[in-house]
Short mmCIF file of C-alpha atoms in Angstrom, two decimals:
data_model
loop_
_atom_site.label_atom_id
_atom_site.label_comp_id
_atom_site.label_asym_id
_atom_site.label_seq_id
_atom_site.Cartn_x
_atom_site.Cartn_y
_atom_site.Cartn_z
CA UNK A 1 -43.53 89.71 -17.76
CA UNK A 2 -39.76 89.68 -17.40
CA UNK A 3 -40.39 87.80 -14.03
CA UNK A 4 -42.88 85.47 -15.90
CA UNK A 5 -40.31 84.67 -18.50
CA UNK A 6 -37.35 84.14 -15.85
CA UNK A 7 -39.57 82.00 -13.35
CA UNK A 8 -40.31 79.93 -16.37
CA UNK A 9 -36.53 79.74 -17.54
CA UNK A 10 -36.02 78.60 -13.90
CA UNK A 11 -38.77 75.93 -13.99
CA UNK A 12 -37.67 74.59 -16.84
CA UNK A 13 -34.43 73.71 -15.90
CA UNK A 14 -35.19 72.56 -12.06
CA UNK A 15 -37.83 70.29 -14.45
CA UNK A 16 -34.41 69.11 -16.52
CA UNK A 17 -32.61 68.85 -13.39
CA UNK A 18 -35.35 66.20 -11.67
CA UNK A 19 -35.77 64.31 -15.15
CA UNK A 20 -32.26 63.73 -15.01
CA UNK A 21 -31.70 62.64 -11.64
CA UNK A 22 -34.96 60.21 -11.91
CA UNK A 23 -33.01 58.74 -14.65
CA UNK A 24 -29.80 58.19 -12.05
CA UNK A 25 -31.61 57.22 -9.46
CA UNK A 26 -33.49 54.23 -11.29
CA UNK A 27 -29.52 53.35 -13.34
CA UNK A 28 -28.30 53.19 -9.45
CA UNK A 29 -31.43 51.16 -8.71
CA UNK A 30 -31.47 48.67 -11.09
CA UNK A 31 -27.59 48.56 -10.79
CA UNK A 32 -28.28 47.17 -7.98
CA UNK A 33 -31.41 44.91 -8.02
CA UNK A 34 -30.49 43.29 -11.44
CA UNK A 35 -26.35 43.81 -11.24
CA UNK A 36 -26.04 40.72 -14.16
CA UNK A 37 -28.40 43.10 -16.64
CA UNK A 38 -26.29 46.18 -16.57
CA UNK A 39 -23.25 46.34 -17.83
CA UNK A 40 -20.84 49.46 -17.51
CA UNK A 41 -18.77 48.73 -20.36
CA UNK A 42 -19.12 46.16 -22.71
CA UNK A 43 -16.36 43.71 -21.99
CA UNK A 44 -17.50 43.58 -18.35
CA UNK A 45 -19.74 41.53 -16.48
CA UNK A 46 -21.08 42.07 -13.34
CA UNK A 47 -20.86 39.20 -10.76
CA UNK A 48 -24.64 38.33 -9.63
CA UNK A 49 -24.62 38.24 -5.95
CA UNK A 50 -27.13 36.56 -3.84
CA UNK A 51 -30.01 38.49 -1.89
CA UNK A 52 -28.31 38.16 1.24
CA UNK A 53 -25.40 39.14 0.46
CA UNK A 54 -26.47 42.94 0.77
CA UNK A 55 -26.77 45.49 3.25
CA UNK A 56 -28.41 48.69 3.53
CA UNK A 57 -26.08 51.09 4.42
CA UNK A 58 -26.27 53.73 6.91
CA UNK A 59 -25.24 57.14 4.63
CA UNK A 60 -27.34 55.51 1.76
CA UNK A 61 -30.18 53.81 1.02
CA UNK A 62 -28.61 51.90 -1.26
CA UNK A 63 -27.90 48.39 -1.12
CA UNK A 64 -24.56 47.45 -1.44
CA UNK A 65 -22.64 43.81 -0.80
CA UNK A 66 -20.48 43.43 2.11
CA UNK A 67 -16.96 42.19 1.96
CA UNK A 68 -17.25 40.16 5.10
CA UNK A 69 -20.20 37.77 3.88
CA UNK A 70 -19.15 37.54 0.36
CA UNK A 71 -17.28 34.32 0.03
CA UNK A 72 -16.47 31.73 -2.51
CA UNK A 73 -18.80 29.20 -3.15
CA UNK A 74 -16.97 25.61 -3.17
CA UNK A 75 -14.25 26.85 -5.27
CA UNK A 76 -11.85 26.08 -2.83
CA UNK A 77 -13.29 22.71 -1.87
CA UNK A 78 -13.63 21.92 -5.58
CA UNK A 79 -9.91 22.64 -5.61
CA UNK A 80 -8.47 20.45 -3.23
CA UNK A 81 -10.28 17.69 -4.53
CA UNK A 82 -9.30 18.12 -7.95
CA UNK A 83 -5.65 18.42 -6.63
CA UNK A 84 -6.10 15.29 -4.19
CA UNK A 85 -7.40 13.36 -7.31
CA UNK A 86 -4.48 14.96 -9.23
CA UNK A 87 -2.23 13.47 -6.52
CA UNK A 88 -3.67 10.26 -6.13
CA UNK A 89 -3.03 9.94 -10.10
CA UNK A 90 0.40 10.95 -10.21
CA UNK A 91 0.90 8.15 -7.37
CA UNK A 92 -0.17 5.66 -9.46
CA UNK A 93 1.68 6.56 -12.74
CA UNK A 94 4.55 7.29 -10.37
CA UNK A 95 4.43 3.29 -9.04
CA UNK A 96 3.11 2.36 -12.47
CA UNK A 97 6.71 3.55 -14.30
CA UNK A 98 8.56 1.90 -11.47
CA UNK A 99 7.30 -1.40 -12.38
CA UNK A 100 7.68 -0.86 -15.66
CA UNK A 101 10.86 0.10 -15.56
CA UNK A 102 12.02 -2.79 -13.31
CA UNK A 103 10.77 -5.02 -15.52
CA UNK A 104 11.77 -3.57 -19.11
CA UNK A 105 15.35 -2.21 -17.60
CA UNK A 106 17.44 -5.45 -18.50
CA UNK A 107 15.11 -7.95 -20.46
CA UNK A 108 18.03 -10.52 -19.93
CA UNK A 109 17.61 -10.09 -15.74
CA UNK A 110 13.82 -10.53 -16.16
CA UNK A 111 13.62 -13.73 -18.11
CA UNK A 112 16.84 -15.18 -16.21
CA UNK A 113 15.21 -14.41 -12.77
CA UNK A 114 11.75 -15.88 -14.16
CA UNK A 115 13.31 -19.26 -14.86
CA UNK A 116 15.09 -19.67 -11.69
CA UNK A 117 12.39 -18.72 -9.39
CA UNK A 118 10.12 -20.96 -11.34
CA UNK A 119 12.42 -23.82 -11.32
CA UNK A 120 13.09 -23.25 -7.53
CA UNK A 121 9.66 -23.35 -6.61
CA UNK A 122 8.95 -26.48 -8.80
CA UNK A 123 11.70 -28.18 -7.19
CA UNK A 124 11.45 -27.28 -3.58
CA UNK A 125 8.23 -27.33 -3.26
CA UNK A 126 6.87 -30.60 -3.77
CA UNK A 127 9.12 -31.78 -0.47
CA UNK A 128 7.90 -29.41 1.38
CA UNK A 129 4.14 -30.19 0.61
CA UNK A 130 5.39 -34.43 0.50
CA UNK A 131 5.57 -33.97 4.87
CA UNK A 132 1.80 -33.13 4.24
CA UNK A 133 1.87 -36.99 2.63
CA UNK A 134 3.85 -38.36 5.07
CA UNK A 135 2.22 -37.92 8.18
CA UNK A 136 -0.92 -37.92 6.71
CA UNK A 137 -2.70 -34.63 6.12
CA UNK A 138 -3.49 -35.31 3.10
CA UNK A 139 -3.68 -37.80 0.31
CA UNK A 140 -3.29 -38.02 -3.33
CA UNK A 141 -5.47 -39.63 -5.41
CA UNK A 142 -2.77 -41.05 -8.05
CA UNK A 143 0.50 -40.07 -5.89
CA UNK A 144 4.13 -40.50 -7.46
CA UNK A 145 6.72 -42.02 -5.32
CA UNK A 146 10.38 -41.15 -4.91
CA UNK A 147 12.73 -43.33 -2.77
CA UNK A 148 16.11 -40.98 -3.33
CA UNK A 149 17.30 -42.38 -0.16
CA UNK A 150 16.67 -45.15 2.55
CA UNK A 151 16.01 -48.56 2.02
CA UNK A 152 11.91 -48.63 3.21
CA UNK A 153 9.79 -48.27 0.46
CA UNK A 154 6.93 -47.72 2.68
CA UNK A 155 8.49 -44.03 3.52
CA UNK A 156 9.91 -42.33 0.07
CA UNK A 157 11.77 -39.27 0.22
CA UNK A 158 9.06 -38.11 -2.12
CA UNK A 159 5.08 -38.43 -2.65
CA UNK A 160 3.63 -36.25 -4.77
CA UNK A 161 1.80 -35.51 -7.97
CA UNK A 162 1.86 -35.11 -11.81
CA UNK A 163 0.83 -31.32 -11.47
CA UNK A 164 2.09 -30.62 -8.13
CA UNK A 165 5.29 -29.18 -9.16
CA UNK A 166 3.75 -26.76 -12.33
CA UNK A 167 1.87 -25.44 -9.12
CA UNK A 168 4.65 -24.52 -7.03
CA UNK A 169 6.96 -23.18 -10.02
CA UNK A 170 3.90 -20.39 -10.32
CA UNK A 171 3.78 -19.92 -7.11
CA UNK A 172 7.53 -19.07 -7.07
CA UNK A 173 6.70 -17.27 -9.85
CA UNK A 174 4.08 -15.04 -8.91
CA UNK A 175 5.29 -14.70 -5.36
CA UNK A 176 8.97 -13.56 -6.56
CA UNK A 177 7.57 -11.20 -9.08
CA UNK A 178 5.62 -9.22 -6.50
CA UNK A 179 8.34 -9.02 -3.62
CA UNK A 180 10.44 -7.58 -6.88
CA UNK A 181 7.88 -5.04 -8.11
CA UNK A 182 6.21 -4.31 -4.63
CA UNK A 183 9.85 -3.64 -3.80
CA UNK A 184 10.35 -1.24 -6.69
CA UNK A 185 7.27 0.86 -5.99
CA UNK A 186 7.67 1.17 -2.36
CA UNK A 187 11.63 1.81 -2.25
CA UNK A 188 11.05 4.85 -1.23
CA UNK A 189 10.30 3.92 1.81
CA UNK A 190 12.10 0.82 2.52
CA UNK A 191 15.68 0.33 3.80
CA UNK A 192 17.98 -1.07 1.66
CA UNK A 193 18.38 -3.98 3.90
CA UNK A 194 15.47 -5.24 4.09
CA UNK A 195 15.70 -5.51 -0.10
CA UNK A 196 19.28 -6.94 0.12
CA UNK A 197 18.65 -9.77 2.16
CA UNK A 198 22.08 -12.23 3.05
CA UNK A 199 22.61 -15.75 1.91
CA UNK A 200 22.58 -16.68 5.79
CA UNK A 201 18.97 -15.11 6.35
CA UNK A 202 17.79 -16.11 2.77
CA UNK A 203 18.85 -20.03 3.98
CA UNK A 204 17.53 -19.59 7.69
CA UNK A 205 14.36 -18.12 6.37
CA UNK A 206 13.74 -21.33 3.93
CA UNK A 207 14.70 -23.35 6.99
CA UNK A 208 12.37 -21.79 9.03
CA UNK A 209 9.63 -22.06 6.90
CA UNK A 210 10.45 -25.74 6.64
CA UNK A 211 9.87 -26.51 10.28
CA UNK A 212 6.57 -25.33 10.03
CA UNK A 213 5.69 -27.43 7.78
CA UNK A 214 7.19 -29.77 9.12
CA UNK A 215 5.83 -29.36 12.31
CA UNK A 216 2.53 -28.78 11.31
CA UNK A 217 2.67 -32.72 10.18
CA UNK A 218 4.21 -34.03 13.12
CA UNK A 219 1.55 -32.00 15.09
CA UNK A 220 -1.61 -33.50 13.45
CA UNK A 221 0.26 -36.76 13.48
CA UNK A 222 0.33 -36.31 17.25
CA UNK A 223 -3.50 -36.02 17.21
CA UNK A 224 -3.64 -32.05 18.44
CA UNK A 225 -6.50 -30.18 17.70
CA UNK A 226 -6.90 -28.03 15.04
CA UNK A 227 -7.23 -25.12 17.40
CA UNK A 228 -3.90 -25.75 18.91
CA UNK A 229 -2.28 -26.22 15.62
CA UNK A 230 -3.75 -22.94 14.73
CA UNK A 231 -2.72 -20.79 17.40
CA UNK A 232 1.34 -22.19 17.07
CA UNK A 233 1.38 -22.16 13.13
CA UNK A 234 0.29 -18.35 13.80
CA UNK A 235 2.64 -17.28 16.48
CA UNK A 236 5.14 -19.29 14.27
CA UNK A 237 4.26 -17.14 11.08
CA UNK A 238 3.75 -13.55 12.71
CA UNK A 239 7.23 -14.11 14.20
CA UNK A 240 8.95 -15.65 11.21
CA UNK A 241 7.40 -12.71 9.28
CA UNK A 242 9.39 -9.83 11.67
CA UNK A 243 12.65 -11.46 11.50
CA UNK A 244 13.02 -12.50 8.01
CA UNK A 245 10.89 -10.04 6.47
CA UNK A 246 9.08 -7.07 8.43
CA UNK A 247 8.39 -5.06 4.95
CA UNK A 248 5.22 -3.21 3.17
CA UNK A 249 6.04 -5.36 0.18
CA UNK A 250 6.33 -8.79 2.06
CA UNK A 251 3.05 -8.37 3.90
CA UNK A 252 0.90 -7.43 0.70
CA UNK A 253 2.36 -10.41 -1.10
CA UNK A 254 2.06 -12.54 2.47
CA UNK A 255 -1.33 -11.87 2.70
CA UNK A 256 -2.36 -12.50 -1.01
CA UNK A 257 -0.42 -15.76 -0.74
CA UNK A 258 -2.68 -17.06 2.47
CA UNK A 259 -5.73 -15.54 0.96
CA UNK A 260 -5.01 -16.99 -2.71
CA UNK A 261 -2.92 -19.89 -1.60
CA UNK A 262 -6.57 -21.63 0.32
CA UNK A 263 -8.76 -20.30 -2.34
CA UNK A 264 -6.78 -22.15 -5.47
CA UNK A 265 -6.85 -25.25 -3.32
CA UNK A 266 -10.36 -25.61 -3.19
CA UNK A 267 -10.75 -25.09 -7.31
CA UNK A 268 -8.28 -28.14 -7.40
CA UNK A 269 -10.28 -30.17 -4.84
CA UNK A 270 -13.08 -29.55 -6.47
CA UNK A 271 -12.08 -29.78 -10.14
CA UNK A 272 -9.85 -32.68 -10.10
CA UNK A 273 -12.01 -35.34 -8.90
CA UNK A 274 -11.16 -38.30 -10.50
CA UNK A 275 -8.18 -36.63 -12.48
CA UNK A 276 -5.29 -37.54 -10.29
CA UNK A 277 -6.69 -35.08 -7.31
CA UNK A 278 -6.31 -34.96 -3.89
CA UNK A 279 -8.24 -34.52 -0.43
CA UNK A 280 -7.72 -33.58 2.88
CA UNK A 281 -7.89 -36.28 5.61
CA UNK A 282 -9.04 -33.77 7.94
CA UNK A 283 -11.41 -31.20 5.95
CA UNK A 284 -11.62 -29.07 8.96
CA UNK A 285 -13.29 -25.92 9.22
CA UNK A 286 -13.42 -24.97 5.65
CA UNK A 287 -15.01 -28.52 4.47
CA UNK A 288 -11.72 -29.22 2.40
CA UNK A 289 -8.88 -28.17 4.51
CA UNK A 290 -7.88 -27.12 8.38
CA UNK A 291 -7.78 -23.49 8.58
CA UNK A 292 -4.00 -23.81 10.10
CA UNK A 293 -3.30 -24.00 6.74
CA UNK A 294 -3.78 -20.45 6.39
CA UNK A 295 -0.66 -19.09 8.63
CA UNK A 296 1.56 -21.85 6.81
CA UNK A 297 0.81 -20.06 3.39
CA UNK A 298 1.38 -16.80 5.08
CA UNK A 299 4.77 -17.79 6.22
CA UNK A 300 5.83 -18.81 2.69
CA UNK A 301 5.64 -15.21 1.44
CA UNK A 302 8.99 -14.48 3.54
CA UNK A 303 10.53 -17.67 2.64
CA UNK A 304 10.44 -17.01 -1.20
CA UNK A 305 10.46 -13.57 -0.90
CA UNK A 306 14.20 -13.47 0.33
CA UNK A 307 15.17 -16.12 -2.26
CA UNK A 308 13.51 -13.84 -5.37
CA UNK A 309 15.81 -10.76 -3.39
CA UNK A 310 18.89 -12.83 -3.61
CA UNK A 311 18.28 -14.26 -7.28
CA UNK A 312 17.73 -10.49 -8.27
CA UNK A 313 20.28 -8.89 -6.78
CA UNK A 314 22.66 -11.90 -7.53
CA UNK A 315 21.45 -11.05 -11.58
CA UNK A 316 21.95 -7.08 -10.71
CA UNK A 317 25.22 -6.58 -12.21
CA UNK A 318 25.37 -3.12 -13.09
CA UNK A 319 24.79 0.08 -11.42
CA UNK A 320 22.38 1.17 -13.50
CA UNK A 321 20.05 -1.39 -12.70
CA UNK A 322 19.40 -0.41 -9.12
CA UNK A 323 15.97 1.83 -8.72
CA UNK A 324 17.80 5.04 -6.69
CA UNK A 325 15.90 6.18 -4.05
CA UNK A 326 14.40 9.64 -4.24
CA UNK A 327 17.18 12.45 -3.28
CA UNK A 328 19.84 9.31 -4.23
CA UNK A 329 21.69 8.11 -6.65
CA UNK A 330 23.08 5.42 -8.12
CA UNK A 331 27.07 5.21 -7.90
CA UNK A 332 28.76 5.39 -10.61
CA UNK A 333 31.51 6.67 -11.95
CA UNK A 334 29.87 8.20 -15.31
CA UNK A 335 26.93 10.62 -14.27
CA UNK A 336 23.71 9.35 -16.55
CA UNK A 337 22.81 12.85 -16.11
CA UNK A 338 24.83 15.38 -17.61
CA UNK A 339 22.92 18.77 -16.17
CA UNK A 340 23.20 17.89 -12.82
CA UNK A 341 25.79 14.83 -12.63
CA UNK A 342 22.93 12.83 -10.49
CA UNK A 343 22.33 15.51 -8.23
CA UNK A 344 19.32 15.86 -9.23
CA UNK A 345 19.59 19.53 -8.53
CA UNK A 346 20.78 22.54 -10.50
CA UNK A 347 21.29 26.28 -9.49
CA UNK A 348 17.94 28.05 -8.91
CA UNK A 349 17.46 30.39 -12.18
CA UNK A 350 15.57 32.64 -10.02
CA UNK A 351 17.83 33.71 -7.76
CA UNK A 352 21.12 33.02 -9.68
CA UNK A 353 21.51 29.77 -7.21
CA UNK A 354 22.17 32.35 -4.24
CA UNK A 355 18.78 31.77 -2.55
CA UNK A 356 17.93 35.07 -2.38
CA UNK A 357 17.55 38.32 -4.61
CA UNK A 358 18.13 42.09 -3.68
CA UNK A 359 14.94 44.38 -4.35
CA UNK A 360 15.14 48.09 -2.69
CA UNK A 361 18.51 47.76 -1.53
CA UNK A 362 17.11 44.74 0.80
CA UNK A 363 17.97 40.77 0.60
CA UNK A 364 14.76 38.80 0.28
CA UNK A 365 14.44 34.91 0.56
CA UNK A 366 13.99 33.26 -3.04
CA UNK A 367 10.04 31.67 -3.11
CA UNK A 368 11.37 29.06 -6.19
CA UNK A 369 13.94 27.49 -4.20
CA UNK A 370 13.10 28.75 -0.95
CA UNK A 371 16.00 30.10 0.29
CA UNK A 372 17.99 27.18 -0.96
CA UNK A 373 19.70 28.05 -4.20
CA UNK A 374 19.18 25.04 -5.68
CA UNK A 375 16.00 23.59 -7.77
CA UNK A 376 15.19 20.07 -8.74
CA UNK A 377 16.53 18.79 -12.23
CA UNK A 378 13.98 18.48 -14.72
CA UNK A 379 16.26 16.90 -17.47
CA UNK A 380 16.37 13.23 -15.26
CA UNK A 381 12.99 13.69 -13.52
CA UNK A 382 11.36 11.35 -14.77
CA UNK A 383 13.91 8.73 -15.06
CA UNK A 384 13.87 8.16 -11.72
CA UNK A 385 9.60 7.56 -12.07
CA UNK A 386 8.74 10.44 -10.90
CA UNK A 387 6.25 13.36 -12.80
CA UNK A 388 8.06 16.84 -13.64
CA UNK A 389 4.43 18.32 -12.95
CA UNK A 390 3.70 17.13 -9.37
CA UNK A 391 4.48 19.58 -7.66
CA UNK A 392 3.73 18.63 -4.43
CA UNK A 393 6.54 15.91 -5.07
CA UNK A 394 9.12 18.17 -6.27
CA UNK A 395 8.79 19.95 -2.82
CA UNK A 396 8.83 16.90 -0.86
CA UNK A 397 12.54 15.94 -2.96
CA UNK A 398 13.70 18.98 -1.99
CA UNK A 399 13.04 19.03 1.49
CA UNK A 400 14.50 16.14 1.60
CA UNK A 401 18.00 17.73 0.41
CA UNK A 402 20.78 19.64 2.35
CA UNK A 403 21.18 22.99 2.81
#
């Protein structure tokens, strides 16, 4: 009976034993089947990982993920896009501020340069385009005459139009208002001298550009073909171009001139028919003009572009005025920033400006300034259009800096 009783006793708890590791057994099961339905606490969630992302290991039949095929989905992907995108932004509001800034800096400079590249264009150019009249490329339908000097009315000094110089003065104008701004947002990586252009070059370039206009006329005068004229007004431009100019600013505005320049003069062909127009005599390629007009528009980009330099830097009286390049500054004798005196770096607060920091009786290299001591000034960041949050910026400034 005894023996009854005790096999019983020991039944009953090998029968407790098995109910509770059935219960394990399907926990560690469904653990791992349906991971995102069991939680082990209840501010944690399981990660759901993908069928094939398992195993069955060797010491258990359990199936458990392995470390070497568990990998991020496009997280990092998704990253570097968002932070290319976040780049390509910052660009622009970094080119957008310079503008602004070139424009709003000294009101007086703006509206001072506007009027004397506009009355420079309005002035000049009408004698430039009256060769055109002279040696017959083209012909005006009401033309004004200007004798000015000589004594043979049947060759004026000037033959023109009523509208003819309105259209040149905003041509100056828009063509010196993009060598100034193109020039602001791209200073970073032009030289100086290239944006400070002499009186000498700023005269040589104008002449320049006047003997191929010239010569343009006197070559369709001459009866060349429009091919030939072509191919020299081209070599004449590309060339003029690399002497007098040889910037990213003056070849965007160079090529929007000769684009633009063609394209407005077929709206006025077209639209002022019988309203004081004009024609070509020869309407060439296009039906209304040669296409060696083309290279002659290109080569005005240079031409004006020096003379909107000189006019602005002529107006740039103080200090202040001049965009500093990025690790530069502006001279002056009273810093505009008074954390860093222009610098535009201050001691690293990591490292108490010594580049480095002792841990464990060891000297180890500073990751915020890398080594360098210094950081870059946040206080005059921006004022020199850049963003205090680019980071990718503020590493490429400091690079840039000594040691």
């Amino acid at each position: 009976m005894i023996r009854t009783i005790s096999d019983r006793r020991r039944m009953k708890h090998v029968g407790t034993i098995c109910f509770l590791l059935l219960i394990t057994s399907s926990a560690s099961v469904g653990f791992v089947i349906s991971p995102t339905t069991t939680k082990i606490a209840p501010a944690i969630k399981l990660r759901h990982y993908p069928q094939q992302y398992f195993k069955r290991t060797h010491s258990s039949s359990t199936l458990t993920p392995t470390n070497a095929q568990i990998k991020p989905s496009n997280n990092r992907s998704n990253t570097q896009s968002l932070s290319s995108s976040t780049n390509t932004s910052n660009d622009t509001n970094n080119i957008l501020t310079k503008i602004s800034t070139t424009i709003q800096s000294n009101p007086t400079r703006s509206l001072s340069f506007t009027a004397l590249i506009t009355f420079c264009g309005a002035a000049l150019g009408p004698f430039l385009d009256s060769y055109h009249s002279a040696f017959g490329v083209l012909q005006y339908d009401e033309p004004i005459t200007l004798q000015l000097w000589g004594v043979d009315s049947s060759h004026p000094a000037l033959t023109t139009a009523w509208w003819v110089p309105e259209l040149f003065g905003l041509a100056g104008f828009i063509i010196g208002w993009l060598y100034i701004l193109l020039d602001a947002a791209f200073n970073d990586t032009t030289p100086s001298e290239k944006t400070t252009p002499s009186p000498p070059k700023i005269l040589v370039g104008i002449s320049f550009f006047t003997l191929q206009y010239w010569l343009s006329g006197i070559m369709y005068a001459s009866g060349y073909d429009r091919t030939v004229i072509l191919a020299v007004m081209t070599v004449l431009s590309i060339g003029g171009f690399v002497s007098f100019d040889n910037t990213k600013a003056g070849l965007v505005t160079s090529l929007a001139t000769a684009v633009g320049g063609p394209l407005i003069e077929v709206g006025l062909i077209t639209f002022l028919v019988g309203h004081g127009g004009y024609h070509y005599t020869d309407l060439g390629e296009t039906g209304f003009f040669p296409l060696w007009i083309v290279p002659v528009y290109f080569l005005g980009g240079p031409a004006v572009g020096n003379l909107s330099r000189g006019i602005w830097n002529a107006l740039t009286t103080n200090e202040s005025d001049i965009p500093a390049a990025d690790g530069e500054s502006a001279e002056s004798s009273i810093p505009r920033c008074k954390v860093c005196n222009d610098t535009r770096a201050v001691g690293c607060p990591n490292c108490d400006a010594k580049g480095y920091y002792v841990t464990y009786g060891r000297e180890v290299q500073c990751n915020c300034c890398r080594g360098k001591g210094l950081v870059i000034c946040r206080n005059c960041f921006a004022d020199y259009g850049d963003d205090p949050n680019d980071i990718e910026r503020v590493r490429e400034i400091m690079n840039r800096m000594p040691d």
